[in-house]
Coordinates of C-alpha atoms and ligand atoms in Angstrom, one line a residue:
Chain A
X219 CA 0.0 0.0 0.0
X220 CA 1.3 3.4 -1.0
X221 CA 0.7 5.0 2.5
X222 CA 2.4 2.3 4.5
X223 CA 5.4 2.4 2.1
X224 CA 5.8 6.1 2.6
X225 CA 5.6 5.6 6.3
X226 CA 8.4 3.1 6.3
X227 CA 10.4 5.4 4.1
X228 CA 10.4 8.1 6.7
X229 CA 13.6 7.9 8.8
X230 CA 13.4 7.7 12.6
X231 CA 14.9 11.2 13.0
X232 CA 12.4 12.6 10.6
X233 CA 9.5 11.1 12.5
X234 CA 10.9 12.6 15.8
X235 CA 11.3 15.9 14.1
X236 CA 7.7 15.9 12.8
X237 CA 6.5 14.8 16.2
X238 CA 8.3 17.7 17.9
X239 CA 7.1 20.2 15.3
X240 CA 3.6 19.0 15.8
X241 CA 4.0 19.6 19.6
X242 CA 5.3 23.1 19.0
X243 CA 2.5 23.8 16.5
X244 CA -0.2 22.7 19.0
X245 CA 1.6 24.6 21.8
X246 CA 1.1 27.9 20.0
X247 CA -2.2 27.0 18.5
X248 CA -3.5 26.5 22.0
X249 CA -2.1 29.8 23.1
X250 CA -3.8 31.4 20.1
X251 CA -7.1 29.8 21.1
X252 CA -6.8 31.1 24.6
X253 CA -6.3 34.6 23.3
X254 CA -9.3 34.3 21.1
X255 CA -11.6 33.8 24.2
X256 CA -9.9 36.4 26.5
X257 CA -12.8 36.7 28.9
X258 CA -13.3 33.0 29.7
X259 CA -9.5 32.4 29.9
X260 CA -9.1 35.4 32.2
X261 CA -11.8 34.2 34.5
X262 CA -10.1 30.8 34.8
X263 CA -6.7 32.3 35.3
X264 CA -8.0 34.7 38.0
X265 CA -9.7 31.9 40.0
X266 CA -6.6 29.7 39.7
X267 CA -4.2 32.5 40.6
X268 CA -6.2 33.3 43.8
X269 CA -6.0 29.7 44.8
X270 CA -2.3 29.6 44.0
X271 CA -1.7 32.9 45.9
X272 CA -3.3 31.3 49.0
X273 CA -1.1 28.3 48.7
X274 CA 2.0 30.4 48.1
X275 CA 1.1 32.7 50.9
X276 CA 0.8 29.8 53.3
X277 CA 4.1 28.5 52.2
X278 CA 5.8 31.8 52.7
X279 CA 4.2 32.2 56.2
X280 CA 5.7 28.9 57.3
X281 CA 9.0 29.8 55.7
X282 CA 9.1 33.0 57.6
X283 CA 8.1 31.5 60.9
X284 CA 10.8 28.8 60.5
X285 CA 13.3 31.6 59.8
X286 CA 12.1 33.3 63.0
X287 CA 12.5 30.3 65.3
X288 CA 15.8 29.4 63.6
X289 CA 17.3 32.8 64.3
X290 CA 16.1 32.7 67.9
X291 CA 17.8 29.4 68.5
X292 CA 21.1 31.1 68.0
X293 CA 20.6 33.5 71.0
X294 CA 19.9 30.6 73.4
X295 CA 21.6 30.9 76.7
X296 CA 22.3 28.4 79.4
X297 CA 21.9 29.6 82.9
X298 CA 24.1 27.6 85.3
X299 CA 22.9 28.1 88.9
X300 CA 25.7 27.5 91.5
X301 CA 24.9 26.2 95.0
X302 CA 24.2 29.0 97.4
X303 CA 27.3 28.1 99.5
X304 CA 29.6 28.6 96.6
X305 CA 31.5 31.9 96.9
X306 CA 32.7 34.4 94.4
X307 CA 36.3 33.2 94.2
X308 CA 35.3 29.5 93.7
X309 CA 32.8 30.7 91.1
X310 CA 35.4 32.6 89.1
X311 CA 37.6 29.5 88.9
X312 CA 34.7 27.4 87.7
X313 CA 33.8 30.2 85.2
X314 CA 37.3 30.2 83.8
X315 CA 37.3 26.5 83.2
X316 CA 33.9 26.5 81.6
X317 CA 34.9 29.4 79.4
X318 CA 37.8 27.4 78.2
X319 CA 35.5 24.7 76.8
X320 CA 35.4 24.6 73.0
X321 CA 31.6 24.6 73.0
X322 CA 31.4 27.8 74.9
X323 CA 31.4 31.2 73.2
X324 CA 30.8 33.7 75.9
X325 CA 30.3 33.6 79.6
X326 CA 29.0 36.1 82.1
X327 CA 29.1 35.8 85.9
X328 CA 26.2 37.3 87.8
X329 CA 27.3 37.7 91.3
X330 CA 25.0 37.5 94.4
X331 CA 24.8 41.3 94.7
X332 CA 24.1 41.9 91.1
X333 CA 21.4 39.2 91.2
X334 CA 19.9 40.9 94.2
X335 CA 19.9 44.3 92.4
X336 CA 18.2 42.9 89.4
X337 CA 15.7 41.0 91.4
X338 CA 14.9 44.1 93.4
X339 CA 14.5 46.1 90.3
X340 CA 12.3 43.7 88.4
X341 CA 10.4 41.7 91.0
X342 CA 8.8 44.4 93.1
X343 CA 9.8 42.4 96.3
X344 CA 12.7 44.8 97.0
X345 CA 11.4 45.9 100.4
X346 CA 10.8 42.3 101.6
X347 CA 14.3 41.3 100.5
X348 CA 15.9 44.2 102.3
X349 CA 14.5 42.7 105.5
X350 CA 16.6 39.5 105.0
X351 CA 19.8 39.1 106.8
X352 CA 21.7 37.2 104.2
X353 CA 21.5 37.2 100.4
X354 CA 19.6 34.0 99.4
X355 CA 20.4 34.2 95.7
X356 CA 22.9 32.0 94.1
X357 CA 25.7 33.0 91.7
X358 CA 24.6 32.4 88.1
X359 CA 26.9 31.8 85.1
X360 CA 25.3 32.8 81.9
X361 CA 26.8 30.7 79.1
X362 CA 26.5 31.4 75.5
X363 CA 27.4 28.3 73.5
X364 CA 29.1 28.6 70.1
X365 CA 26.7 28.7 67.2
X366 CA 27.9 25.4 65.6
X367 CA 27.2 23.2 68.6
X368 CA 23.6 24.5 68.7
X369 CA 21.5 21.5 67.8
X370 CA 19.3 20.2 70.6
X371 CA 21.4 17.1 71.3
X372 CA 24.6 19.2 71.6
X373 CA 23.0 21.6 74.0
X374 CA 21.7 18.7 76.1
X375 CA 25.2 17.2 76.3
X376 CA 26.7 20.6 77.3
X377 CA 24.0 21.0 80.0
X378 CA 24.7 17.5 81.4
X379 CA 28.4 18.3 81.5
X380 CA 27.7 21.5 83.6
X381 CA 25.4 19.6 85.9
X382 CA 28.2 17.2 86.8
X383 CA 30.3 20.0 88.4
X384 CA 30.0 19.7 92.2
X385 CA 29.5 23.4 92.6
X386 CA 26.5 23.5 90.2
X387 CA 23.1 23.3 91.7
X388 CA 21.1 23.1 88.5
X389 CA 21.3 24.1 84.9
X390 CA 18.5 25.8 83.0
X391 CA 18.0 26.5 79.3
X392 CA 15.6 29.3 78.5
X393 CA 14.6 27.6 75.4
X394 CA 11.2 26.5 76.3
X395 CA 9.3 29.1 74.3
X396 CA 11.7 28.7 71.4
X397 CA 10.8 25.0 71.5
X398 CA 7.2 25.9 71.5
X399 CA 7.6 28.2 68.6
X400 CA 9.4 25.4 66.8
X401 CA 6.7 22.9 67.5
X402 CA 4.1 25.4 66.4
X403 CA 6.0 26.0 63.3
X404 CA 6.2 22.3 62.7
X405 CA 2.5 22.0 63.2
X406 CA 1.9 24.9 60.9
X407 CA 4.1 23.3 58.3
X408 CA 2.0 20.2 58.4
X409 CA -1.3 22.1 58.4
X410 CA -0.1 24.1 55.4
X411 CA 1.0 20.9 53.6
X412 CA -2.5 19.6 54.0
X413 CA -4.1 22.9 53.1
X414 CA -1.9 23.2 50.0
X415 CA -2.7 19.7 48.9
X416 CA -6.4 20.6 49.1
X417 CA -5.8 23.7 47.1
X418 CA -3.9 21.7 44.5
X419 CA -6.9 19.4 44.2
X420 CA -9.1 22.5 43.9
X421 CA -6.9 23.8 41.1
X422 CA -7.1 20.4 39.3
X423 CA -10.9 20.6 39.6
X424 CA -11.1 24.2 38.4
X425 CA -8.9 23.4 35.4
X426 CA -10.8 20.2 34.8
X427 CA -14.1 22.1 34.6
X428 CA -12.6 24.7 32.2
X429 CA -11.3 22.0 30.0
X430 CA -14.6 20.1 30.1
X431 CA -16.4 23.2 28.8
X432 CA -13.7 23.7 26.1
X433 CA -14.1 20.0 25.2
X434 CA -17.9 20.6 24.8
X435 CA -17.3 23.6 22.5
X436 CA -14.9 21.6 20.4
X437 CA -16.8 18.4 20.3
X438 CA -17.4 18.5 16.6
X439 CA -13.7 19.0 15.9
X440 CA -12.8 16.0 18.2
X441 CA -15.3 13.8 16.4
X442 CA -14.1 14.7 12.9
X443 CA -10.4 14.3 13.9
X444 CA -11.2 10.9 15.3
X445 CA -13.1 9.9 12.1
X446 CA -10.1 10.7 10.0
X447 CA -7.8 8.5 12.2
X448 CA -6.7 10.8 15.0
X449 CA -5.4 8.9 18.1
X450 CA -6.4 9.7 21.6
X451 CA -3.0 11.4 22.1
X452 CA -3.6 13.6 19.1
X453 CA -7.0 14.9 20.1
X454 CA -6.1 15.5 23.7
X455 CA -2.9 17.4 22.9
X456 CA -4.4 20.8 22.3
X457 CA -6.4 20.6 25.6
X458 CA -3.4 19.5 27.5
X459 CA -1.5 22.5 26.3
X460 CA -4.5 24.7 27.1
X461 CA -4.2 23.4 30.6
X462 CA -0.5 24.1 30.6
X463 CA -0.9 27.8 29.4
X464 CA -3.7 28.6 31.8
X465 CA -1.8 27.1 34.7
X466 CA 1.4 29.0 33.7
X467 CA -0.5 32.3 33.4
X468 CA -2.1 31.7 36.8
X469 CA 1.3 31.0 38.3
X470 CA 2.7 34.3 36.9
X471 CA -0.3 36.2 38.2
X472 CA -0.1 34.5 41.6
X473 CA 3.6 35.5 41.8
X474 CA 2.6 39.1 41.2
X475 CA -0.1 38.9 43.9
X476 CA 2.2 37.3 46.4
X477 CA 4.8 40.0 45.8
X478 CA 2.2 42.7 46.4
X479 CA 1.1 41.0 49.7
X480 CA 4.7 40.7 50.9
X481 CA 5.4 44.3 49.9
X482 CA 2.3 45.4 51.8
X483 CA 3.3 43.4 54.9
X484 CA 7.0 44.1 55.0
X485 CA 6.8 47.5 56.7
X486 CA 4.6 46.5 59.6
X487 CA 6.5 43.3 60.1
X488 CA 9.8 45.2 60.3
X489 CA 8.3 47.6 62.8
X490 CA 7.3 44.7 65.0
X491 CA 10.7 43.1 64.6
X492 CA 12.5 46.3 65.6
X493 CA 10.4 46.5 68.8
X494 CA 11.9 43.1 69.8
X495 CA 15.4 44.1 68.6
X496 CA 15.1 41.3 66.2
X497 CA 16.9 41.2 62.9
X498 CA 13.9 39.9 61.1
X499 CA 13.4 40.4 57.4
X500 CA 10.3 39.2 55.6
X501 CA 11.4 36.5 53.3
X502 CA 10.1 36.3 49.7
X503 CA 10.1 33.5 47.2
X504 CA 13.6 32.8 46.0
X505 CA 14.4 32.4 42.3
X506 CA 14.1 28.6 42.6
X507 CA 10.9 28.8 44.5
X508 CA 9.5 31.2 41.9
X509 CA 10.4 28.6 39.2
X510 CA 8.8 26.0 41.4
X511 CA 5.6 28.0 41.7
X512 CA 5.4 28.3 37.9
X513 CA 6.3 24.7 37.4
X514 CA 3.7 23.5 39.9
X515 CA 1.0 25.7 38.5
X516 CA 1.6 24.6 34.9
X517 CA 1.8 21.0 36.0
X518 CA -1.5 21.2 37.9
X519 CA -3.0 22.8 34.8
X520 CA -1.8 19.9 32.7
X521 CA -3.0 17.4 35.4
X522 CA -6.4 19.0 35.6
X523 CA -6.8 18.8 31.9
X524 CA -5.5 15.3 31.7
X525 CA -7.9 13.9 34.3
X526 CA -10.9 15.3 32.5
X527 CA -9.7 14.2 29.1
X528 CA -9.0 10.7 30.5
X529 CA -12.6 10.3 31.4
X530 CA -14.5 12.4 28.9
X531 CA -12.5 12.1 25.7
X532 CA -13.4 8.4 25.2
X533 CA -17.0 9.3 25.6
X534 CA -16.8 11.5 22.6
X535 CA -17.0 8.9 19.9
X536 CA -18.4 9.2 16.4
X537 CA -21.7 7.4 15.9
Chain B
X8 CA -11.0 -6.3 0.7
X9 CA -14.2 -6.4 2.7
X10 CA -16.2 -9.3 3.9
X11 CA -19.6 -9.2 5.8
X12 CA -20.3 -12.6 7.3
X13 CA -23.9 -12.9 8.7
X14 CA -23.7 -9.4 10.2
X15 CA -26.6 -8.1 12.3
X16 CA -26.8 -4.8 14.0
X17 CA -29.3 -4.1 16.7
X18 CA -29.8 -0.6 18.2
X19 CA -30.8 -0.8 21.8
X20 CA -34.2 0.8 21.3
X21 CA -34.8 0.7 17.6
X22 CA -34.6 -3.0 16.8
X23 CA -32.5 -4.6 14.1
X24 CA -31.0 -2.1 11.6
X25 CA -29.2 -4.9 9.8
X26 CA -30.1 -8.6 9.7
X27 CA -27.9 -11.4 8.6
X28 CA -26.0 -9.4 5.9
X29 CA -23.3 -11.3 4.0
X30 CA -21.4 -10.1 1.0
X31 CA -17.8 -9.8 -0.3
X32 CA -16.2 -6.8 -1.9
X33 CA -13.1 -7.6 -3.9
X34 CA -10.1 -5.2 -3.9
X35 CA -10.5 -2.5 -6.5
X36 CA -14.2 -3.1 -6.8
X37 CA -16.8 -0.4 -6.9
X38 CA -20.3 -1.0 -5.6
X39 CA -23.5 0.8 -4.8
X40 CA -25.5 0.3 -1.6
X41 CA -29.1 1.2 -2.1
X42 CA -32.4 0.8 -0.3
X43 CA -35.3 2.8 1.1
X44 CA -34.8 5.4 3.9
X45 CA -34.1 3.5 7.1
X46 CA -33.0 0.4 5.3
X47 CA -29.7 0.3 7.1
X48 CA -27.3 1.8 4.5
X49 CA -25.6 4.3 6.9
X50 CA -25.5 1.6 9.6
X51 CA -23.6 -0.7 7.3
X52 CA -21.0 1.9 6.5
X53 CA -20.7 2.8 10.2
X54 CA -19.8 -0.7 11.0
X55 CA -16.9 -0.6 8.5
X56 CA -15.8 2.8 9.8
X57 CA -15.9 1.4 13.4
X58 CA -18.4 4.0 14.5
X59 CA -20.6 1.1 15.6
X60 CA -20.0 -2.5 16.5
X61 CA -21.6 -5.6 15.0
X62 CA -24.2 -7.2 17.3
X63 CA -23.7 -10.5 15.5
X64 CA -21.6 -11.9 12.7
X65 CA -18.2 -10.6 11.5
X66 CA -17.1 -7.7 9.4
X67 CA -13.6 -8.3 8.0
X68 CA -11.7 -5.4 6.5
X69 CA -8.4 -6.2 4.7
X70 CA -8.1 -9.4 6.7
X71 CA -8.8 -7.8 10.0
X72 CA -11.9 -8.9 12.0
X73 CA -13.3 -5.6 13.2
X74 CA -14.9 -7.3 16.2
X75 CA -11.5 -8.1 17.5
X76 CA -9.9 -4.6 17.0
X77 CA -9.1 -2.9 20.2
X78 CA -9.8 0.7 20.9
X79 CA -6.2 1.9 20.3
X80 CA -6.1 0.3 16.9
X81 CA -9.2 2.0 15.6
X82 CA -7.4 5.2 14.4
X83 CA -4.9 3.2 12.4
X84 CA -7.7 1.3 10.7
X85 CA -9.6 4.5 9.9
X86 CA -6.4 5.9 8.3
X87 CA -6.9 3.2 5.6
X88 CA -10.4 4.5 4.9
X89 CA -11.7 7.5 3.1
X90 CA -15.0 8.5 4.6
X91 CA -17.5 10.8 2.9
X92 CA -20.6 12.0 4.7
X93 CA -23.9 13.4 3.5
X94 CA -23.5 16.3 5.8
X95 CA -19.8 16.8 4.8
X96 CA -18.6 17.0 8.4
X97 CA -16.2 19.9 7.6
X98 CA -14.6 22.1 10.3
X99 CA -16.3 25.4 9.7
X100 CA -13.6 27.4 11.4
X101 CA -10.8 26.0 9.3
X102 CA -9.9 26.8 5.8
X103 CA -10.4 24.3 2.9
X104 CA -6.7 23.6 3.0
X105 CA -6.7 22.8 6.7
X106 CA -9.8 20.6 6.4
X107 CA -8.3 18.5 3.6
X108 CA -5.0 18.4 5.4
X109 CA -6.5 17.0 8.6
X110 CA -6.1 13.3 7.9
X111 CA -2.4 13.9 7.0
X112 CA -1.7 16.1 10.1
X113 CA -3.3 13.4 12.2
X114 CA -1.1 10.7 10.7
X115 CA 2.0 12.8 11.2
X116 CA 3.1 13.7 7.7
X117 CA 5.8 16.2 7.0
X118 CA 4.3 19.6 6.1
X119 CA 6.0 19.6 2.6
X120 CA 4.3 16.3 1.9
X121 CA 1.0 17.7 3.3
X122 CA 1.1 20.7 1.0
X123 CA 1.8 18.7 -2.0
X124 CA -0.8 16.1 -1.3
X125 CA -3.5 18.5 -0.3
X126 CA -3.1 20.5 -3.5
X127 CA -3.1 17.3 -5.6
X128 CA -6.4 16.2 -3.9
X129 CA -8.0 19.6 -4.4
X130 CA -6.9 19.6 -8.0
X131 CA -8.5 16.3 -8.5
X132 CA -11.9 17.6 -7.2
X133 CA -11.5 20.9 -9.2
X134 CA -11.1 23.1 -6.1
X135 CA -7.5 24.2 -6.6
X136 CA -7.3 27.9 -5.8
X137 CA -10.1 27.7 -3.2
X138 CA -7.9 26.4 -0.4
X139 CA -7.8 29.6 1.6
X140 CA -11.6 29.9 1.7
X141 CA -13.7 28.7 4.6
X142 CA -16.3 26.0 4.0
X143 CA -19.3 28.3 4.5
X144 CA -18.1 30.5 1.6
X145 CA -18.6 27.5 -0.7
X146 CA -21.7 26.0 -2.3
X147 CA -23.0 22.7 -1.1
X148 CA -21.5 20.9 -4.1
X149 CA -18.1 22.5 -3.4
X150 CA -18.3 21.5 0.2
X151 CA -19.1 18.0 -0.8
X152 CA -16.0 18.0 -3.0
X153 CA -13.9 19.3 -0.1
X154 CA -15.1 16.3 1.8
X155 CA -14.1 14.0 -1.0
X156 CA -10.7 15.6 -1.3
X157 CA -10.2 15.0 2.5
X158 CA -11.3 11.4 2.1
X159 CA -8.8 10.7 -0.7
X160 CA -5.8 12.8 0.5
X161 CA -4.6 9.9 2.6
X162 CA -4.6 7.5 -0.4
X163 CA -7.1 5.2 1.3
X164 CA -7.6 1.5 0.3
X165 CA -11.3 1.8 0.7
X166 CA -13.6 4.8 0.1
X167 CA -17.0 4.7 1.9
X168 CA -19.4 7.4 0.8
X169 CA -22.8 7.9 2.4
X170 CA -25.1 9.7 0.1
X171 CA -22.4 11.7 -1.6
X172 CA -24.7 13.2 -4.1
X173 CA -27.7 13.8 -1.8
X174 CA -27.4 17.6 -2.0
X175 CA -26.2 17.9 -5.5
X176 CA -28.0 18.6 -8.8
X177 CA -28.0 15.8 -11.4
X178 CA -25.1 17.3 -13.3
X179 CA -22.9 17.7 -10.2
X180 CA -23.9 14.3 -9.0
X181 CA -22.7 12.8 -12.3
X182 CA -19.4 14.6 -11.9
X183 CA -18.9 13.3 -8.4
X184 CA -19.7 9.8 -9.4
X185 CA -17.2 10.2 -12.2
X186 CA -14.6 11.2 -9.6
X187 CA -15.3 7.9 -7.7
X188 CA -14.9 6.0 -11.0
X189 CA -11.4 7.6 -11.4
X190 CA -10.4 6.5 -7.9
X191 CA -11.7 3.0 -8.6
X192 CA -9.6 3.0 -11.8
X193 CA -6.4 3.5 -9.8
X194 CA -7.2 0.5 -7.6
X195 CA -9.2 1.9 -4.8
X196 CA -12.2 0.0 -3.5
X197 CA -15.3 2.1 -3.5
X198 CA -18.6 1.6 -1.7
X199 CA -21.3 4.2 -2.2
X200 CA -24.6 4.4 -0.3
X201 CA -27.2 6.2 -2.4
X202 CA -30.8 6.0 -3.2
X203 CA -30.4 7.8 -6.5
X204 CA -31.7 4.9 -8.5
X205 CA -31.5 6.7 -11.9
X206 CA -27.9 7.5 -11.4
X207 CA -27.0 4.1 -10.2
X208 CA -28.8 2.3 -13.1
X209 CA -27.0 4.5 -15.6
X210 CA -23.6 3.4 -14.2
X211 CA -22.7 -0.2 -14.7
X212 CA -21.6 -1.3 -11.2
X213 CA -22.5 -3.9 -8.7
X214 CA -25.5 -3.0 -6.6
X215 CA -26.2 -4.2 -3.0
X216 CA -29.8 -3.5 -2.1
X217 CA -31.0 -3.4 1.5
X218 CA -34.6 -3.7 2.6
X219 CA -35.4 -3.4 6.2
X220 CA -31.9 -4.4 7.2
X221 CA -31.8 -7.4 4.9
X222 CA -29.7 -7.7 1.8
X223 CA -32.3 -8.5 -0.9
X224 CA -30.2 -8.1 -4.0
X225 CA -26.6 -8.7 -4.5
X226 CA -25.2 -8.4 -8.0
Ligands
LIG71 N1 -27.9 5.6 16.6 C1 -29.1 5.0 16.4 N2 -29.8 4.6 17.4 C2 -30.9 3.9 17.3 N3 -31.4 3.6 16.1 C3 -30.7 3.9 15.0 C4 -29.5 4.6 15.1 N4 -29.1 4.8 13.8 C5 -30.0 4.3 13.0 N5 -31.0 3.8 13.7 C6 -32.1 3.0 13.1 O1 -31.6 2.0 12.3 C7 -32.3 1.9 11.1 C8 -31.4 2.1 9.9 O2 -30.9 3.4 9.8 P1 -29.9 3.9 8.8 O3 -29.4 5.3 9.2 O4 -28.8 2.9 8.6 O5 -30.7 4.0 7.5 P2 -30.4 4.5 6.0 O6 -30.6 3.4 5.1 O7 -29.0 5.2 6.0 O8 -31.5 5.6 5.8 P3 -31.4 7.0 5.0 O9 -31.5 6.7 3.6 O10 -32.6 7.7 5.5 O11 -30.1 7.6 5.4 C9 -33.4 3.0 11.1 O12 -34.6 2.4 11.5 C10 -32.9 3.9 12.2 O13 -34.0 4.4 12.9
LIG72 MG1 -28.3 7.1 5.9

């Protein structure tokens, strides 16, 4: 047969070239089609981008909270409370040996008197304390570990080491609220993961619905293509690319929206941060994350189209 | 080329459209399929084009039993057919060129080859020079000829035409039939459903006559 002979005459590279050209053709044909119905396309892109903005916003929120709890970790201090019968001279010797440890960055000795002054100033029990004969407060060594030994296990080891000194009464890490923040941020991270998965499903459904309508509009075209021998892959291709474009455009618009939100929030956040003497800067999407956003949105667009096509395209059959 | 072996087709709520139809069409043969309205002509063609499935019996196309063809093979079988419809089935938002090119695009031909073949097909049906027009800017007869060009552009082994002259005046009808004769002369098998008895009797080809789904005349 003439046709099959011609087919076999085509070289493999020629077949691949034709296949790729066909993809490029459909890619731009789909773009052209989207531009032909600007209103419908815009509506879909808007809805999708709002959903993506929510997801991206949640993601950024978690990222910023993680940054916050991460930066706080570095300022952790270990308070080493000495026994009350330990005197200043003994304390100084101990302080010197602790300071010599490689895990320790800085050390400050808070003497009995200084502790009393601070206690008077902040507690409001000043008068009552004045009535006491002796100073009941212990000497405290405030230890700042070096940053690199800062993971929880390392801190624990360091604290155990301090506790084994005979002069030490107990060791305290004022890390509790940092830990809380960390566990809250872990919880948030998980919540956002769940939420964002739901939003991804929503995007797939929104895209699926758009493609379903598009499929209805182009039903005749699909039927005729099938009648002249189009494969499933061929007829679904333009719709897949439509999903790709709409997803990509939604991703771009979501990026713009997220930028605007971060821009609007950055000043108040920096004000709050400065109140707490924090060096906190609102993080935005990095270059890779921006690419990730666009890739995910385009991919979800393709997926949404594909799901609908998988179920609906085989129902459109010539009869 | 084509064998019908005790084929019946029953539509779920309309009863038997075809009953126990058997015939054989040799390669390169041209035949007419006639019968009253509702006799089952379109149904018979749809079975060959795999738009419907036989309820009983076997339809065998070029050695392939169509009952045993799986879904993914259907496109490749259709590429060996040239289908012509009474309602043309043209894409109204595509030019004549694009309409005729569709079977080639679908089969993955190189665009040089597509251009060459489309123009050859349009030339054959006398529409060269109209390729940039849209179907609605053409007369019914011209649209039918676009449909014929599309059916033959792929160099099919078998042409199936359902009432190809239904909307044409006698002169145009004769012309279209002459076109089919030309295809038959180059070795294509042609099966034409038509109830234009006059035209059929003036042409000396085999006639398959259906009556209420039964083949009543074969010769
Ligand atoms: N999709 C369908 N569903 C149910 N019944 C159908 C369907 N298609 C055709 N029929 C029935 O099958 C019978 C044969 O129809 P068919 O279209 O094959 O006739 P035909 O010979 O082509 O008629 P015409 O000359 O009017 O085109 C008719 O009784 C018709 O009502
Ligand atoms: Mg009919």
